[in-house]
mmCIF file of N, CA and C in Angstrom:
data_model
loop_
_atom_site.group_PDB
_atom_site.id
_atom_site.type_symbol
_atom_site.label_atom_id
_atom_site.label_comp_id
_atom_site.label_asym_id
_atom_site.label_seq_id
_atom_site.Cartn_x
_atom_site.Cartn_y
_atom_site.Cartn_z
ATOM 1 N N UNK A 1 -52.001 107.321 -12.005
ATOM 2 C CA UNK A 1 -51.703 108.135 -13.182
ATOM 3 C C UNK A 1 -51.896 107.326 -14.459
ATOM 4 N N UNK A 2 -52.481 107.915 -15.476
ATOM 5 C CA UNK A 2 -52.717 107.203 -16.722
ATOM 6 C C UNK A 2 -51.404 106.837 -17.401
ATOM 7 N N UNK A 3 -51.280 105.587 -17.833
ATOM 8 C CA UNK A 3 -50.110 105.163 -18.590
ATOM 9 C C UNK A 3 -48.872 104.888 -17.763
ATOM 10 N N UNK A 4 -48.933 104.996 -16.448
ATOM 11 C CA UNK A 4 -47.772 104.767 -15.593
ATOM 12 C C UNK A 4 -48.054 103.533 -14.754
ATOM 13 N N UNK A 5 -47.185 102.537 -14.872
ATOM 14 C CA UNK A 5 -47.365 101.333 -14.071
ATOM 15 C C UNK A 5 -46.400 101.357 -12.898
ATOM 16 N N UNK A 6 -46.846 100.828 -11.782
ATOM 17 C CA UNK A 6 -45.978 100.718 -10.619
ATOM 18 C C UNK A 6 -46.065 101.881 -9.647
ATOM 19 N N UNK A 7 -46.312 103.057 -10.114
ATOM 20 C CA UNK A 7 -46.346 104.229 -9.236
ATOM 21 C C UNK A 7 -47.719 104.346 -8.590
ATOM 22 N N UNK A 8 -47.753 104.279 -7.282
ATOM 23 C CA UNK A 8 -49.018 104.421 -6.569
ATOM 24 C C UNK A 8 -49.239 105.853 -6.102
ATOM 25 N N UNK A 9 -48.157 106.565 -5.902
ATOM 26 C CA UNK A 9 -48.221 107.940 -5.434
ATOM 27 C C UNK A 9 -47.287 108.789 -6.283
ATOM 28 N N UNK A 10 -47.529 110.056 -6.294
ATOM 29 C CA UNK A 10 -46.665 110.958 -7.025
ATOM 30 C C UNK A 10 -46.556 112.282 -6.315
ATOM 31 N N UNK A 11 -45.725 113.127 -6.842
ATOM 32 C CA UNK A 11 -45.550 114.477 -6.333
ATOM 33 C C UNK A 11 -46.003 115.412 -7.447
ATOM 34 N N UNK A 12 -47.090 116.125 -7.210
ATOM 35 C CA UNK A 12 -47.695 116.945 -8.257
ATOM 36 C C UNK A 12 -47.618 118.416 -7.864
ATOM 37 N N UNK A 13 -47.139 119.230 -8.808
ATOM 38 C CA UNK A 13 -47.066 120.678 -8.615
ATOM 39 C C UNK A 13 -47.941 121.341 -9.667
ATOM 40 N N UNK A 14 -48.733 122.297 -9.238
ATOM 41 C CA UNK A 14 -49.492 123.127 -10.180
ATOM 42 C C UNK A 14 -49.109 124.569 -9.921
ATOM 43 N N UNK A 15 -48.565 125.210 -10.944
ATOM 44 C CA UNK A 15 -48.071 126.568 -10.805
ATOM 45 C C UNK A 15 -48.938 127.518 -11.613
ATOM 46 N N UNK A 16 -49.249 128.624 -11.023
ATOM 47 C CA UNK A 16 -49.928 129.699 -11.736
ATOM 48 C C UNK A 16 -48.961 130.860 -11.817
ATOM 49 N N UNK A 17 -48.950 131.664 -10.805
ATOM 50 C CA UNK A 17 -47.976 132.759 -10.778
ATOM 51 C C UNK A 17 -46.728 132.248 -10.078
ATOM 52 N N UNK A 18 -45.571 132.461 -10.694
ATOM 53 C CA UNK A 18 -44.305 131.988 -10.140
ATOM 54 C C UNK A 18 -43.266 133.052 -10.449
ATOM 55 N N UNK A 19 -42.685 133.650 -9.429
ATOM 56 C CA UNK A 19 -41.759 134.768 -9.636
ATOM 57 C C UNK A 19 -40.331 134.335 -9.935
ATOM 58 N N UNK A 20 -39.980 133.101 -9.643
ATOM 59 C CA UNK A 20 -38.620 132.626 -9.885
ATOM 60 C C UNK A 20 -38.457 132.113 -11.301
ATOM 61 N N UNK A 21 -37.239 131.694 -11.625
ATOM 62 C CA UNK A 21 -36.981 131.154 -12.955
ATOM 63 C C UNK A 21 -36.926 129.628 -12.954
ATOM 64 N N UNK A 22 -36.828 129.014 -11.760
ATOM 65 C CA UNK A 22 -36.803 127.570 -11.684
ATOM 66 C C UNK A 22 -37.277 127.105 -10.313
ATOM 67 N N UNK A 23 -37.643 125.832 -10.249
ATOM 68 C CA UNK A 23 -38.009 125.183 -8.990
ATOM 69 C C UNK A 23 -37.058 124.012 -8.814
ATOM 70 N N UNK A 24 -36.529 123.864 -7.611
ATOM 71 C CA UNK A 24 -35.634 122.755 -7.323
ATOM 72 C C UNK A 24 -36.191 121.947 -6.154
ATOM 73 N N UNK A 25 -36.241 120.623 -6.321
ATOM 74 C CA UNK A 25 -36.595 119.756 -5.202
ATOM 75 C C UNK A 25 -35.405 118.839 -4.942
ATOM 76 N N UNK A 26 -35.215 118.480 -3.679
ATOM 77 C CA UNK A 26 -34.021 117.759 -3.257
ATOM 78 C C UNK A 26 -34.393 116.397 -2.705
ATOM 79 N N UNK A 27 -33.602 115.388 -3.077
ATOM 80 C CA UNK A 27 -33.740 114.044 -2.521
ATOM 81 C C UNK A 27 -32.370 113.583 -2.041
ATOM 82 N N UNK A 28 -32.260 113.357 -0.718
ATOM 83 C CA UNK A 28 -31.017 112.826 -0.163
ATOM 84 C C UNK A 28 -30.849 111.375 -0.574
ATOM 85 N N UNK A 29 -29.609 110.975 -0.840
ATOM 86 C CA UNK A 29 -29.313 109.578 -1.096
ATOM 87 C C UNK A 29 -29.011 108.897 0.229
ATOM 88 N N UNK A 30 -29.394 107.634 0.398
ATOM 89 C CA UNK A 30 -29.103 106.940 1.651
ATOM 90 C C UNK A 30 -27.598 106.717 1.816
ATOM 91 N N UNK A 31 -27.164 106.558 3.057
ATOM 92 C CA UNK A 31 -25.741 106.328 3.335
ATOM 93 C C UNK A 31 -25.217 105.118 2.576
ATOM 94 N N UNK A 32 -26.051 104.106 2.416
ATOM 95 C CA UNK A 32 -25.630 102.892 1.707
ATOM 96 C C UNK A 32 -25.197 103.194 0.267
ATOM 97 N N UNK A 33 -25.716 104.259 -0.321
ATOM 98 C CA UNK A 33 -25.350 104.620 -1.696
ATOM 99 C C UNK A 33 -23.890 105.051 -1.796
ATOM 100 N N UNK A 34 -23.309 105.487 -0.691
ATOM 101 C CA UNK A 34 -21.917 105.945 -0.691
ATOM 102 C C UNK A 34 -20.926 104.829 -0.401
ATOM 103 N N UNK A 35 -21.395 103.727 0.159
ATOM 104 C CA UNK A 35 -20.493 102.634 0.517
ATOM 105 C C UNK A 35 -19.875 102.033 -0.736
ATOM 106 N N UNK A 36 -18.552 102.093 -0.810
ATOM 107 C CA UNK A 36 -17.824 101.547 -1.949
ATOM 108 C C UNK A 36 -17.877 102.393 -3.206
ATOM 109 N N UNK A 37 -18.460 103.591 -3.127
ATOM 110 C CA UNK A 37 -18.554 104.468 -4.300
ATOM 111 C C UNK A 37 -17.167 105.005 -4.649
ATOM 112 N N UNK A 38 -16.809 104.900 -5.928
ATOM 113 C CA UNK A 38 -15.516 105.400 -6.399
ATOM 114 C C UNK A 38 -15.722 106.214 -7.672
ATOM 115 N N UNK A 39 -14.639 106.790 -8.137
ATOM 116 C CA UNK A 39 -14.692 107.552 -9.389
ATOM 117 C C UNK A 39 -14.806 106.627 -10.596
ATOM 118 N N UNK A 40 -14.798 105.318 -10.365
ATOM 119 C CA UNK A 40 -14.999 104.346 -11.440
ATOM 120 C C UNK A 40 -16.465 103.970 -11.615
ATOM 121 N N UNK A 41 -17.361 104.686 -10.943
ATOM 122 C CA UNK A 41 -18.793 104.415 -11.041
ATOM 123 C C UNK A 41 -19.488 105.492 -11.881
ATOM 124 N N UNK A 42 -20.632 105.113 -12.408
ATOM 125 C CA UNK A 42 -21.540 106.112 -12.959
ATOM 126 C C UNK A 42 -22.894 105.894 -12.307
ATOM 127 N N UNK A 43 -23.655 106.963 -12.232
ATOM 128 C CA UNK A 43 -24.973 106.929 -11.601
ATOM 129 C C UNK A 43 -25.999 107.330 -12.648
ATOM 130 N N UNK A 44 -27.067 106.549 -12.743
ATOM 131 C CA UNK A 44 -28.155 106.839 -13.682
ATOM 132 C C UNK A 44 -29.393 107.253 -12.906
ATOM 133 N N UNK A 45 -30.075 108.247 -13.418
ATOM 134 C CA UNK A 45 -31.348 108.688 -12.858
ATOM 135 C C UNK A 45 -32.404 108.436 -13.919
ATOM 136 N N UNK A 46 -33.411 107.658 -13.557
ATOM 137 C CA UNK A 46 -34.550 107.418 -14.444
ATOM 138 C C UNK A 46 -35.767 108.054 -13.800
ATOM 139 N N UNK A 47 -36.511 108.774 -14.611
ATOM 140 C CA UNK A 47 -37.611 109.584 -14.111
ATOM 141 C C UNK A 47 -38.862 109.287 -14.924
ATOM 142 N N UNK A 48 -39.992 109.214 -14.236
ATOM 143 C CA UNK A 48 -41.289 109.142 -14.908
ATOM 144 C C UNK A 48 -42.051 110.386 -14.459
ATOM 145 N N UNK A 49 -42.355 111.256 -15.402
ATOM 146 C CA UNK A 49 -42.987 112.537 -15.072
ATOM 147 C C UNK A 49 -43.892 112.992 -16.207
ATOM 148 N N UNK A 50 -44.947 113.700 -15.823
ATOM 149 C CA UNK A 50 -45.842 114.361 -16.780
ATOM 150 C C UNK A 50 -45.624 115.859 -16.677
ATOM 151 N N UNK A 51 -45.693 116.516 -17.826
ATOM 152 C CA UNK A 51 -45.651 117.975 -17.853
ATOM 153 C C UNK A 51 -46.786 118.452 -18.736
ATOM 154 N N UNK A 52 -47.590 119.357 -18.215
ATOM 155 C CA UNK A 52 -48.691 119.896 -19.008
ATOM 156 C C UNK A 52 -48.152 120.647 -20.224
ATOM 157 N N UNK A 53 -47.089 121.418 -20.020
ATOM 158 C CA UNK A 53 -46.407 122.147 -21.096
ATOM 159 C C UNK A 53 -44.939 121.753 -21.058
ATOM 160 N N UNK A 54 -44.328 121.703 -22.226
ATOM 161 C CA UNK A 54 -42.912 121.341 -22.294
ATOM 162 C C UNK A 54 -42.074 122.293 -21.450
ATOM 163 N N UNK A 55 -41.205 121.738 -20.642
ATOM 164 C CA UNK A 55 -40.244 122.527 -19.876
ATOM 165 C C UNK A 55 -39.035 121.653 -19.642
ATOM 166 N N UNK A 56 -37.891 122.299 -19.510
ATOM 167 C CA UNK A 56 -36.645 121.566 -19.315
ATOM 168 C C UNK A 56 -36.547 121.076 -17.876
ATOM 169 N N UNK A 57 -36.019 119.873 -17.716
ATOM 170 C CA UNK A 57 -35.757 119.309 -16.399
ATOM 171 C C UNK A 57 -34.262 118.981 -16.342
ATOM 172 N N UNK A 58 -33.617 119.396 -15.278
ATOM 173 C CA UNK A 58 -32.208 119.098 -15.054
ATOM 174 C C UNK A 58 -32.069 118.312 -13.760
ATOM 175 N N UNK A 59 -31.021 117.516 -13.686
ATOM 176 C CA UNK A 59 -30.696 116.794 -12.460
ATOM 177 C C UNK A 59 -29.275 117.191 -12.075
ATOM 178 N N UNK A 60 -29.088 117.474 -10.792
ATOM 179 C CA UNK A 60 -27.755 117.820 -10.296
ATOM 180 C C UNK A 60 -27.395 116.822 -9.197
ATOM 181 N N UNK A 61 -26.320 116.081 -9.401
ATOM 182 C CA UNK A 61 -25.805 115.167 -8.388
ATOM 183 C C UNK A 61 -24.787 115.932 -7.561
ATOM 184 N N UNK A 62 -25.012 115.965 -6.262
ATOM 185 C CA UNK A 62 -24.113 116.642 -5.331
ATOM 186 C C UNK A 62 -23.466 115.586 -4.451
ATOM 187 N N UNK A 63 -22.136 115.578 -4.380
ATOM 188 C CA UNK A 63 -21.418 114.627 -3.541
ATOM 189 C C UNK A 63 -20.499 115.422 -2.620
ATOM 190 N N UNK A 64 -20.781 115.344 -1.324
ATOM 191 C CA UNK A 64 -19.961 116.048 -0.336
ATOM 192 C C UNK A 64 -18.856 115.122 0.134
ATOM 193 N N UNK A 65 -17.624 115.627 0.046
ATOM 194 C CA UNK A 65 -16.457 114.866 0.494
ATOM 195 C C UNK A 65 -15.563 115.835 1.258
ATOM 196 N N UNK A 66 -15.546 115.650 2.584
ATOM 197 C CA UNK A 66 -14.826 116.603 3.427
ATOM 198 C C UNK A 66 -15.491 117.956 3.320
ATOM 199 N N UNK A 67 -14.680 119.030 3.233
ATOM 200 C CA UNK A 67 -15.270 120.370 3.143
ATOM 201 C C UNK A 67 -15.762 120.727 1.735
ATOM 202 N N UNK A 68 -15.559 119.850 0.775
ATOM 203 C CA UNK A 68 -15.891 120.128 -0.624
ATOM 204 C C UNK A 68 -17.158 119.407 -1.047
ATOM 205 N N UNK A 69 -17.834 119.978 -2.030
ATOM 206 C CA UNK A 69 -18.991 119.340 -2.648
ATOM 207 C C UNK A 69 -18.832 119.426 -4.152
ATOM 208 N N UNK A 70 -18.781 118.268 -4.795
ATOM 209 C CA UNK A 70 -18.743 118.229 -6.249
ATOM 210 C C UNK A 70 -20.170 118.197 -6.768
ATOM 211 N N UNK A 71 -20.411 118.903 -7.874
ATOM 212 C CA UNK A 71 -21.731 118.957 -8.479
ATOM 213 C C UNK A 71 -21.620 118.600 -9.955
ATOM 214 N N UNK A 72 -22.420 117.643 -10.362
ATOM 215 C CA UNK A 72 -22.499 117.262 -11.766
ATOM 216 C C UNK A 72 -23.926 117.527 -12.230
ATOM 217 N N UNK A 73 -24.093 118.318 -13.286
ATOM 218 C CA UNK A 73 -25.420 118.701 -13.775
ATOM 219 C C UNK A 73 -25.636 118.097 -15.155
ATOM 220 N N UNK A 74 -26.798 117.491 -15.333
ATOM 221 C CA UNK A 74 -27.175 116.915 -16.622
ATOM 222 C C UNK A 74 -28.625 117.278 -16.922
ATOM 223 N N UNK A 75 -28.904 117.509 -18.188
ATOM 224 C CA UNK A 75 -30.298 117.684 -18.594
ATOM 225 C C UNK A 75 -30.939 116.308 -18.648
ATOM 226 N N UNK A 76 -32.153 116.203 -18.141
ATOM 227 C CA UNK A 76 -32.891 114.944 -18.192
ATOM 228 C C UNK A 76 -33.478 114.834 -19.604
ATOM 229 N N UNK A 77 -33.035 113.821 -20.326
ATOM 230 C CA UNK A 77 -33.525 113.588 -21.689
ATOM 231 C C UNK A 77 -34.886 112.909 -21.584
ATOM 232 N N UNK A 78 -35.945 113.649 -21.912
ATOM 233 C CA UNK A 78 -37.310 113.146 -21.790
ATOM 234 C C UNK A 78 -37.791 112.615 -23.139
ATOM 235 N N UNK A 79 -38.378 111.429 -23.107
ATOM 236 C CA UNK A 79 -39.070 110.843 -24.259
ATOM 237 C C UNK A 79 -40.441 110.467 -23.753
ATOM 238 N N UNK A 80 -41.405 111.321 -24.025
ATOM 239 C CA UNK A 80 -42.738 111.126 -23.466
ATOM 240 C C UNK A 80 -42.685 111.370 -21.969
ATOM 241 N N UNK A 81 -43.111 110.380 -21.199
ATOM 242 C CA UNK A 81 -43.103 110.499 -19.740
ATOM 243 C C UNK A 81 -41.789 110.036 -19.116
ATOM 244 N N UNK A 82 -40.920 109.420 -19.889
ATOM 245 C CA UNK A 82 -39.721 108.794 -19.344
ATOM 246 C C UNK A 82 -38.480 109.648 -19.611
ATOM 247 N N UNK A 83 -37.675 109.799 -18.566
ATOM 248 C CA UNK A 83 -36.472 110.607 -18.681
ATOM 249 C C UNK A 83 -35.253 109.876 -18.166
ATOM 250 N N UNK A 84 -34.071 110.290 -18.651
ATOM 251 C CA UNK A 84 -32.819 109.678 -18.256
ATOM 252 C C UNK A 84 -31.735 110.739 -18.151
ATOM 253 N N UNK A 85 -30.953 110.659 -17.082
ATOM 254 C CA UNK A 85 -29.747 111.479 -16.926
ATOM 255 C C UNK A 85 -28.682 110.578 -16.326
ATOM 256 N N UNK A 86 -27.441 110.687 -16.826
ATOM 257 C CA UNK A 86 -26.359 109.844 -16.326
ATOM 258 C C UNK A 86 -25.182 110.713 -15.884
ATOM 259 N N UNK A 87 -24.573 110.300 -14.777
ATOM 260 C CA UNK A 87 -23.452 111.022 -14.182
ATOM 261 C C UNK A 87 -22.253 110.083 -14.121
ATOM 262 N N UNK A 88 -21.177 110.450 -14.783
ATOM 263 C CA UNK A 88 -19.946 109.652 -14.758
ATOM 264 C C UNK A 88 -18.999 110.290 -13.750
ATOM 265 N N UNK A 89 -18.749 109.602 -12.645
ATOM 266 C CA UNK A 89 -17.913 110.167 -11.586
ATOM 267 C C UNK A 89 -16.447 110.297 -11.986
ATOM 268 N N UNK A 90 -16.048 109.682 -13.090
ATOM 269 C CA UNK A 90 -14.668 109.830 -13.563
ATOM 270 C C UNK A 90 -14.366 111.288 -13.909
ATOM 271 N N UNK A 91 -15.399 112.054 -14.214
ATOM 272 C CA UNK A 91 -15.220 113.462 -14.577
ATOM 273 C C UNK A 91 -15.423 114.394 -13.388
ATOM 274 N N UNK A 92 -15.306 113.861 -12.190
ATOM 275 C CA UNK A 92 -15.441 114.674 -10.979
ATOM 276 C C UNK A 92 -14.122 114.666 -10.216
ATOM 277 N N UNK A 93 -14.062 115.495 -9.190
ATOM 278 C CA UNK A 93 -12.892 115.539 -8.314
ATOM 279 C C UNK A 93 -13.216 114.932 -6.955
ATOM 280 N N UNK A 94 -14.141 113.999 -6.914
ATOM 281 C CA UNK A 94 -14.584 113.395 -5.664
ATOM 282 C C UNK A 94 -13.423 112.661 -4.993
ATOM 283 N N UNK A 95 -13.224 112.941 -3.708
ATOM 284 C CA UNK A 95 -12.237 112.231 -2.903
ATOM 285 C C UNK A 95 -12.948 111.024 -2.289
ATOM 286 N N UNK A 96 -12.687 109.849 -2.833
ATOM 287 C CA UNK A 96 -13.397 108.630 -2.448
ATOM 288 C C UNK A 96 -13.243 108.291 -0.973
ATOM 289 N N UNK A 97 -12.154 108.720 -0.354
ATOM 290 C CA UNK A 97 -11.877 108.374 1.042
ATOM 291 C C UNK A 97 -12.583 109.291 2.030
ATOM 292 N N UNK A 98 -13.189 110.374 1.541
ATOM 293 C CA UNK A 98 -13.814 111.344 2.447
ATOM 294 C C UNK A 98 -15.299 111.547 2.162
ATOM 295 N N UNK A 99 -15.954 110.587 1.546
ATOM 296 C CA UNK A 99 -17.371 110.724 1.210
ATOM 297 C C UNK A 99 -18.204 110.895 2.476
ATOM 298 N N UNK A 100 -19.069 111.905 2.477
ATOM 299 C CA UNK A 100 -19.917 112.163 3.638
ATOM 300 C C UNK A 100 -21.399 112.031 3.317
ATOM 301 N N UNK A 101 -21.828 112.634 2.220
ATOM 302 C CA UNK A 101 -23.239 112.548 1.857
ATOM 303 C C UNK A 101 -23.410 112.905 0.392
ATOM 304 N N UNK A 102 -24.564 112.530 -0.137
ATOM 305 C CA UNK A 102 -24.876 112.840 -1.537
ATOM 306 C C UNK A 102 -26.372 113.107 -1.644
ATOM 307 N N UNK A 103 -26.736 113.926 -2.621
ATOM 308 C CA UNK A 103 -28.142 114.221 -2.862
ATOM 309 C C UNK A 103 -28.335 114.624 -4.311
ATOM 310 N N UNK A 104 -29.587 114.521 -4.731
ATOM 311 C CA UNK A 104 -29.990 114.888 -6.098
ATOM 312 C C UNK A 104 -30.911 116.095 -6.016
ATOM 313 N N UNK A 105 -30.666 117.082 -6.845
ATOM 314 C CA UNK A 105 -31.595 118.195 -7.055
ATOM 315 C C UNK A 105 -32.277 117.960 -8.398
ATOM 316 N N UNK A 106 -33.596 117.959 -8.420
ATOM 317 C CA UNK A 106 -34.343 117.994 -9.676
ATOM 318 C C UNK A 106 -34.729 119.436 -9.903
ATOM 319 N N UNK A 107 -34.352 119.976 -11.042
ATOM 320 C CA UNK A 107 -34.541 121.395 -11.326
ATOM 321 C C UNK A 107 -35.489 121.527 -12.513
ATOM 322 N N UNK A 108 -36.595 122.225 -12.290
ATOM 323 C CA UNK A 108 -37.609 122.441 -13.318
ATOM 324 C C UNK A 108 -37.517 123.887 -13.775
ATOM 325 N N UNK A 109 -37.183 124.081 -15.030
ATOM 326 C CA UNK A 109 -37.054 125.431 -15.597
ATOM 327 C C UNK A 109 -38.424 126.024 -15.893
ATOM 328 N N UNK A 110 -38.599 127.306 -15.586
ATOM 329 C CA UNK A 110 -39.797 128.059 -15.933
ATOM 330 C C UNK A 110 -41.100 127.343 -15.666
ATOM 331 N N UNK A 111 -41.403 127.004 -14.410
ATOM 332 C CA UNK A 111 -42.612 126.221 -14.149
ATOM 333 C C UNK A 111 -43.928 127.002 -14.174
ATOM 334 N N UNK A 112 -43.865 128.315 -14.394
ATOM 335 C CA UNK A 112 -45.085 129.128 -14.350
ATOM 336 C C UNK A 112 -46.136 128.621 -15.327
ATOM 337 N N UNK A 113 -47.406 128.609 -14.882
ATOM 338 C CA UNK A 113 -48.556 128.161 -15.684
ATOM 339 C C UNK A 113 -48.351 126.743 -16.216
ATOM 340 N N UNK A 114 -47.913 125.866 -15.332
ATOM 341 C CA UNK A 114 -47.645 124.495 -15.729
ATOM 342 C C UNK A 114 -48.046 123.553 -14.595
ATOM 343 N N UNK A 115 -48.333 122.329 -14.954
ATOM 344 C CA UNK A 115 -48.580 121.265 -13.995
ATOM 345 C C UNK A 115 -47.532 120.203 -14.242
ATOM 346 N N UNK A 116 -46.780 119.872 -13.203
ATOM 347 C CA UNK A 116 -45.711 118.885 -13.303
ATOM 348 C C UNK A 116 -45.999 117.793 -12.273
ATOM 349 N N UNK A 117 -45.995 116.557 -12.723
ATOM 350 C CA UNK A 117 -46.225 115.416 -11.832
ATOM 351 C C UNK A 117 -45.040 114.464 -11.945
ATOM 352 N N UNK A 118 -44.386 114.208 -10.841
ATOM 353 C CA UNK A 118 -43.281 113.246 -10.793
ATOM 354 C C UNK A 118 -43.846 111.962 -10.200
ATOM 355 N N UNK A 119 -43.889 110.911 -11.003
ATOM 356 C CA UNK A 119 -44.485 109.656 -10.571
ATOM 357 C C UNK A 119 -43.457 108.682 -10.030
ATOM 358 N N UNK A 120 -42.254 108.722 -10.550
ATOM 359 C CA UNK A 120 -41.247 107.766 -10.114
ATOM 360 C C UNK A 120 -39.858 108.329 -10.419
ATOM 361 N N UNK A 121 -38.916 108.038 -9.526
ATOM 362 C CA UNK A 121 -37.518 108.411 -9.745
ATOM 363 C C UNK A 121 -36.663 107.283 -9.187
ATOM 364 N N UNK A 122 -35.808 106.725 -10.031
ATOM 365 C CA UNK A 122 -34.958 105.609 -9.630
ATOM 366 C C UNK A 122 -33.519 105.981 -9.933
ATOM 367 N N UNK A 123 -32.659 105.796 -8.927
ATOM 368 C CA UNK A 123 -31.226 106.010 -9.093
ATOM 369 C C UNK A 123 -30.527 104.667 -9.009
ATOM 370 N N UNK A 124 -29.624 104.418 -9.943
ATOM 371 C CA UNK A 124 -28.811 103.202 -9.912
ATOM 372 C C UNK A 124 -27.361 103.596 -10.096
ATOM 373 N N UNK A 125 -26.489 102.735 -9.585
ATOM 374 C CA UNK A 125 -25.064 102.970 -9.811
ATOM 375 C C UNK A 125 -24.446 101.700 -10.346
ATOM 376 N N UNK A 126 -23.428 101.866 -11.151
ATOM 377 C CA UNK A 126 -22.754 100.720 -11.752
ATOM 378 C C UNK A 126 -21.302 101.097 -11.987
ATOM 379 N N UNK A 127 -20.411 100.104 -11.993
ATOM 380 C CA UNK A 127 -19.014 100.403 -12.314
ATOM 381 C C UNK A 127 -18.872 100.700 -13.803
ATOM 382 N N UNK A 128 -17.915 101.547 -14.118
ATOM 383 C CA UNK A 128 -17.618 101.831 -15.525
ATOM 384 C C UNK A 128 -16.976 100.609 -16.155
ATOM 385 N N UNK A 129 -17.175 100.424 -17.415
ATOM 386 C CA UNK A 129 -16.566 99.299 -18.124
ATOM 387 C C UNK A 129 -15.075 99.554 -18.301
ATOM 388 N N UNK A 130 -14.261 98.531 -18.130
ATOM 389 C CA UNK A 130 -12.825 98.631 -18.402
ATOM 390 C C UNK A 130 -12.609 98.508 -19.890
ATOM 391 N N UNK A 131 -11.884 99.456 -20.456
ATOM 392 C CA UNK A 131 -11.599 99.408 -21.892
ATOM 393 C C UNK A 131 -10.166 99.045 -22.144
#
């Protein structure tokens, strides 16, 4: 991809007729991502993507704990090809002792007559700063 370093492969969608209002793709997080995860962490999603026409991109972090699933939704702030969304688990009701699985939904609003290419997506987690 032009202007993107490091990405050898991408996921490219070309839409013509699209009857829905959004497209969602899902990426499961590995089990290791849940080890030691607490409500004192935040998770950052960094995205490298091209869009033929401007469209909103949202990221939804889903964390399943026991029979419950907490969902945190953020708009991906795009600057050119680079996007960022951050999730602060302090604002969730996640039960740290019952973590089972987590996944990210990337949600593309109104993809009709558009070409969207996702070149890279990186998730990181870090502890919140003590104030």
